[in-house]
Coordinates of N, CA and C in Angstrom, one line a residue:
X1 N -59.5 193.0 112.7 CA -60.5 193.4 113.8 C -60.9 194.4 113.6
X2 N -62.5 194.5 113.8 CA -63.4 195.4 113.2 C -63.1 196.9 113.8
X3 N -62.5 197.2 115.0 CA -61.8 198.2 114.9 C -60.6 199.2 114.1
X4 N -59.8 198.1 113.7 CA -58.6 198.1 112.9 C -59.5 198.5 111.5
X5 N -60.3 198.0 111.0 CA -61.1 198.1 110.0 C -61.8 199.6 109.8
X6 N -62.0 200.1 111.1 CA -62.7 201.6 110.8 C -64.3 200.7 111.1
X7 N -64.7 199.3 111.1 CA -65.9 199.5 111.0 C -66.9 199.8 112.7
X8 N -67.9 200.3 112.5 CA -69.0 200.3 113.7 C -70.1 199.4 114.1
X9 N -69.5 198.4 114.7 CA -70.5 197.5 115.2 C -71.8 197.9 116.1
X10 N -72.4 197.7 115.5 CA -74.4 197.8 116.1 C -74.1 196.6 117.1
X11 N -74.0 195.8 116.5 CA -74.3 194.4 117.8 C -73.5 193.3 117.0
X12 N -74.1 191.6 118.0 CA -73.5 190.9 117.2 C -74.2 189.6 117.7
X13 N -74.9 189.0 116.7 CA -75.7 188.1 116.9 C -75.0 186.6 117.0
X14 N -75.7 185.6 117.7 CA -74.9 184.2 117.6 C -76.4 183.1 117.5
X15 N -76.0 182.3 116.5 CA -76.9 181.1 117.8 C -76.3 179.5 117.1
X16 N -76.2 178.8 117.2 CA -76.1 177.2 117.3 C -77.8 176.6 116.4
X17 N -77.7 176.2 115.4 CA -78.7 175.5 114.9 C -78.9 174.6 115.9
X18 N -80.7 174.7 115.7 CA -81.1 173.5 116.9 C -81.4 171.9 116.1
X19 N -81.6 171.2 117.6 CA -81.6 169.5 116.5 C -82.6 169.6 115.9
X20 N -83.6 170.2 116.1 CA -85.1 170.0 115.1 C -84.6 170.6 113.8
X21 N -83.5 172.0 114.2 CA -84.0 172.2 112.7 C -82.5 171.7 111.8
X22 N -82.3 170.8 112.6 CA -80.5 170.1 112.0 C -81.4 168.7 111.2
X23 N -82.2 168.0 112.3 CA -83.3 166.6 111.9 C -83.7 167.3 110.1
X24 N -84.4 168.1 110.7 CA -84.7 169.1 108.9 C -84.3 169.1 108.0
X25 N -82.9 169.1 108.1 CA -81.9 169.8 107.0 C -81.7 168.2 106.3
X26 N -81.7 167.4 107.3 CA -80.3 166.3 107.1 C -82.1 165.5 106.0
X27 N -83.3 165.5 106.9 CA -84.3 164.8 106.0 C -84.0 165.5 104.2
X28 N -83.6 166.5 104.4 CA -84.4 167.1 103.4 C -82.6 166.8 102.3
X29 N -82.4 167.2 102.8 CA -80.7 167.1 102.0 C -79.9 166.3 102.6
X30 N -80.2 165.5 103.4 CA -78.6 164.5 104.2 C -77.5 163.7 102.7
X31 N -78.0 163.7 101.9 CA -77.3 163.2 101.4 C -76.2 163.9 100.0
X32 N -76.3 164.9 100.5 CA -75.7 166.4 100.3 C -74.1 166.4 101.3
X33 N -74.4 165.5 101.8 CA -73.3 166.0 103.6 C -72.8 164.3 103.5
X34 N -71.4 164.1 104.0 CA -70.7 162.6 103.8 C -70.9 162.8 105.8
X35 N -70.7 164.1 106.6 CA -70.3 164.0 107.5 C -71.2 165.3 108.2
X36 N -71.3 165.5 109.7 CA -71.2 166.3 110.1 C -70.5 167.7 109.8
X37 N -69.2 167.2 109.6 CA -68.2 168.6 109.2 C -68.6 169.3 108.3
X38 N -69.5 168.4 107.3 CA -70.0 169.0 105.8 C -70.6 170.1 105.5
X39 N -71.7 169.9 106.7 CA -72.4 171.8 107.1 C -72.4 172.7 107.2
X40 N -72.4 173.4 106.8 CA -71.5 174.9 106.8 C -72.4 176.1 108.1
X41 N -73.6 175.4 108.5 CA -74.3 176.5 109.4 C -74.6 175.8 110.9
X42 N -74.2 175.3 111.2 CA -74.0 174.8 112.3 C -74.0 175.7 113.3
X43 N -73.3 176.9 113.4 CA -72.9 178.0 114.0 C -73.3 178.8 113.6
X44 N -74.0 180.1 113.6 CA -73.9 181.7 112.7 C -74.1 182.9 114.0
X45 N -73.0 183.1 113.2 CA -72.6 184.7 113.3 C -73.0 185.8 112.7
X46 N -73.7 187.1 113.2 CA -74.7 187.9 112.8 C -74.1 189.0 113.1
X47 N -73.2 190.0 112.3 CA -73.2 191.2 112.8 C -73.1 192.4 111.6
X48 N -74.0 193.2 113.3 CA -74.8 194.4 112.4 C -74.0 195.6 112.4
X49 N -74.0 196.1 111.2 CA -73.2 197.1 111.3 C -74.3 198.5 110.6
X50 N -73.5 199.5 110.8 CA -74.3 201.1 110.4 C -74.0 201.3 109.0
X51 N -73.2 201.0 108.4 CA -73.2 201.6 107.2 C -72.7 199.7 106.4
X52 N -72.6 199.7 104.8 CA -72.0 198.4 104.5 C -70.4 198.3 104.2
X53 N -70.3 197.7 104.4 CA -68.8 197.4 104.6 C -68.5 195.8 104.6
X54 N -67.4 195.9 104.1 CA -66.2 194.3 103.3 C -65.6 194.2 104.7
X55 N -65.4 193.1 105.0 CA -64.3 192.4 105.9 C -63.3 191.8 105.4
X56 N -62.1 192.1 105.1 CA -61.5 190.8 104.1 C -61.6 189.1 105.7
X57 N -61.4 188.4 104.7 CA -61.7 186.9 104.9 C -60.9 186.2 105.6
X58 N -60.9 186.1 106.4 CA -59.6 184.9 107.5 C -60.1 183.5 107.9
X59 N -59.3 183.1 108.3 CA -59.9 182.0 108.9 C -59.0 181.4 110.2
X60 N -59.8 181.1 111.5 CA -59.6 180.3 112.0 C -58.7 179.5 112.4
X61 N -57.5 179.1 113.3 CA -57.2 177.5 112.9 C -56.1 178.2 114.5
X62 N -56.8 177.1 115.3 CA -55.9 176.7 116.6 C -55.4 175.3 116.8
X63 N -54.2 175.1 116.1 CA -53.6 173.8 117.0 C -53.3 172.6 117.5
X64 N -54.2 173.6 118.8 CA -54.6 172.4 120.1 C -55.7 172.0 119.7
X65 N -56.7 172.7 119.0 CA -58.1 171.9 119.0 C -58.0 171.8 117.1
X66 N -57.6 170.5 116.7 CA -58.3 170.0 115.6 C -59.5 169.7 115.0
X67 N -60.3 169.1 115.5 CA -61.5 168.4 115.8 C -62.5 170.1 115.6
X68 N -62.5 170.8 116.6 CA -63.2 172.3 116.4 C -62.5 173.4 115.2
X69 N -61.5 172.7 114.7 CA -60.8 173.6 113.5 C -62.0 172.9 112.1
X70 N -62.6 171.9 112.5 CA -63.6 171.3 111.4 C -64.6 171.6 111.4
X71 N -64.7 172.1 112.1 CA -66.5 173.0 112.3 C -66.2 174.1 111.5
X72 N -67.5 174.2 110.3 CA -67.8 175.4 109.9 C -68.6 175.7 109.8
X73 N -68.7 177.2 109.7 CA -69.6 178.0 110.4 C -69.6 179.3 109.1
X74 N -71.0 179.9 109.2 CA -71.0 181.2 108.5 C -70.9 182.3 109.6
X75 N -71.0 183.5 108.9 CA -71.0 184.6 109.5 C -71.4 185.4 108.4
X76 N -72.7 186.2 108.7 CA -73.4 187.2 108.3 C -73.3 189.1 108.3
X77 N -73.1 189.6 107.5 CA -73.2 190.6 107.7 C -74.5 191.4 107.6
X78 N -74.7 192.4 107.8 CA -75.8 193.4 108.0 C -76.2 194.8 107.9
X79 N -76.5 195.5 107.4 CA -76.2 197.0 108.3 C -78.0 197.3 109.4
X80 N -78.1 198.4 110.2 CA -78.8 198.0 111.0 C -80.5 198.2 110.4
X81 N -80.6 198.7 109.1 CA -81.9 198.6 108.4 C -82.1 197.2 107.4
X82 N -81.2 196.8 106.9 CA -81.1 194.9 106.7 C -82.0 194.5 107.6
X83 N -81.5 194.4 108.8 CA -81.2 193.9 109.6 C -83.6 194.3 110.2
X84 N -83.5 195.5 110.4 CA -84.6 195.1 111.0 C -85.4 195.1 109.8
X85 N -85.5 195.4 108.3 CA -86.4 194.8 107.8 C -86.6 193.0 107.1
X86 N -85.3 192.3 107.7 CA -85.9 191.3 107.4 C -86.3 190.3 108.6
X87 N -85.8 191.4 110.4 CA -86.8 191.1 111.0 C -87.9 190.9 111.1
X88 N -88.5 192.4 111.0 CA -90.1 192.8 110.2 C -90.6 191.4 109.2
X89 N -90.2 191.6 108.3 CA -90.4 190.2 107.3 C -90.5 188.9 107.9
X90 N -89.0 188.9 108.3 CA -89.8 187.3 108.6 C -90.4 187.0 109.6
X91 N -90.9 187.8 110.6 CA -92.1 187.6 111.8 C -93.3 187.4 111.3
X92 N -93.7 189.1 110.2 CA -94.7 188.9 109.8 C -95.4 188.4 108.6
X93 N -94.3 187.8 108.0 CA -94.6 186.7 107.1 C -94.4 185.8 106.8
X94 N -93.4 185.0 106.6 CA -92.8 183.4 107.3 C -93.0 182.7 108.5
X95 N -93.0 183.9 109.5 CA -93.5 182.8 110.8 C -94.9 182.6 110.8
X96 N -95.9 183.9 110.6 CA -97.3 184.1 110.4 C -97.9 183.2 109.7
X97 N -97.4 183.3 108.1 CA -98.4 183.0 107.2 C -99.0 184.1 107.1
X98 N -98.7 185.3 107.0 CA -99.9 186.6 106.6 C -98.9 187.3 105.2
X99 N -98.9 187.4 104.3 CA -98.3 188.6 103.5 C -99.0 189.9 103.9
X100 N -98.1 190.6 103.3 CA -97.7 192.0 103.5 C -97.7 192.5 101.8
X101 N -98.9 193.5 101.8 CA -99.0 194.2 100.4 C -98.5 195.4 100.1
X102 N -97.2 195.9 99.7 CA -96.6 196.9 99.7 C -97.2 198.0 98.6
X103 N -97.9 197.5 97.1 CA -98.2 198.1 96.5 C -99.1 198.1 96.1

């Protein structure tokens, strides 16, 4: 757990890939996947911390739910500053189509 590792978590965000986003991904890269379980980002989790850290990888295995165990997901770790910068850059650049001149 994060507590056991001494990691202070500022926030945790999660998302399930939207149907429209999944359809777009499959249209562009559909031949890359043989079934839904090959897609690694159907579910995403973002852990926001106050400092850079490394959490040992672990696997989730629940023998009572074998189909759920096939779903792959991604976990992203960010610091609070990385998160703020990424959100600002995404909202002002990527979504709006307006560039930011930093120099």
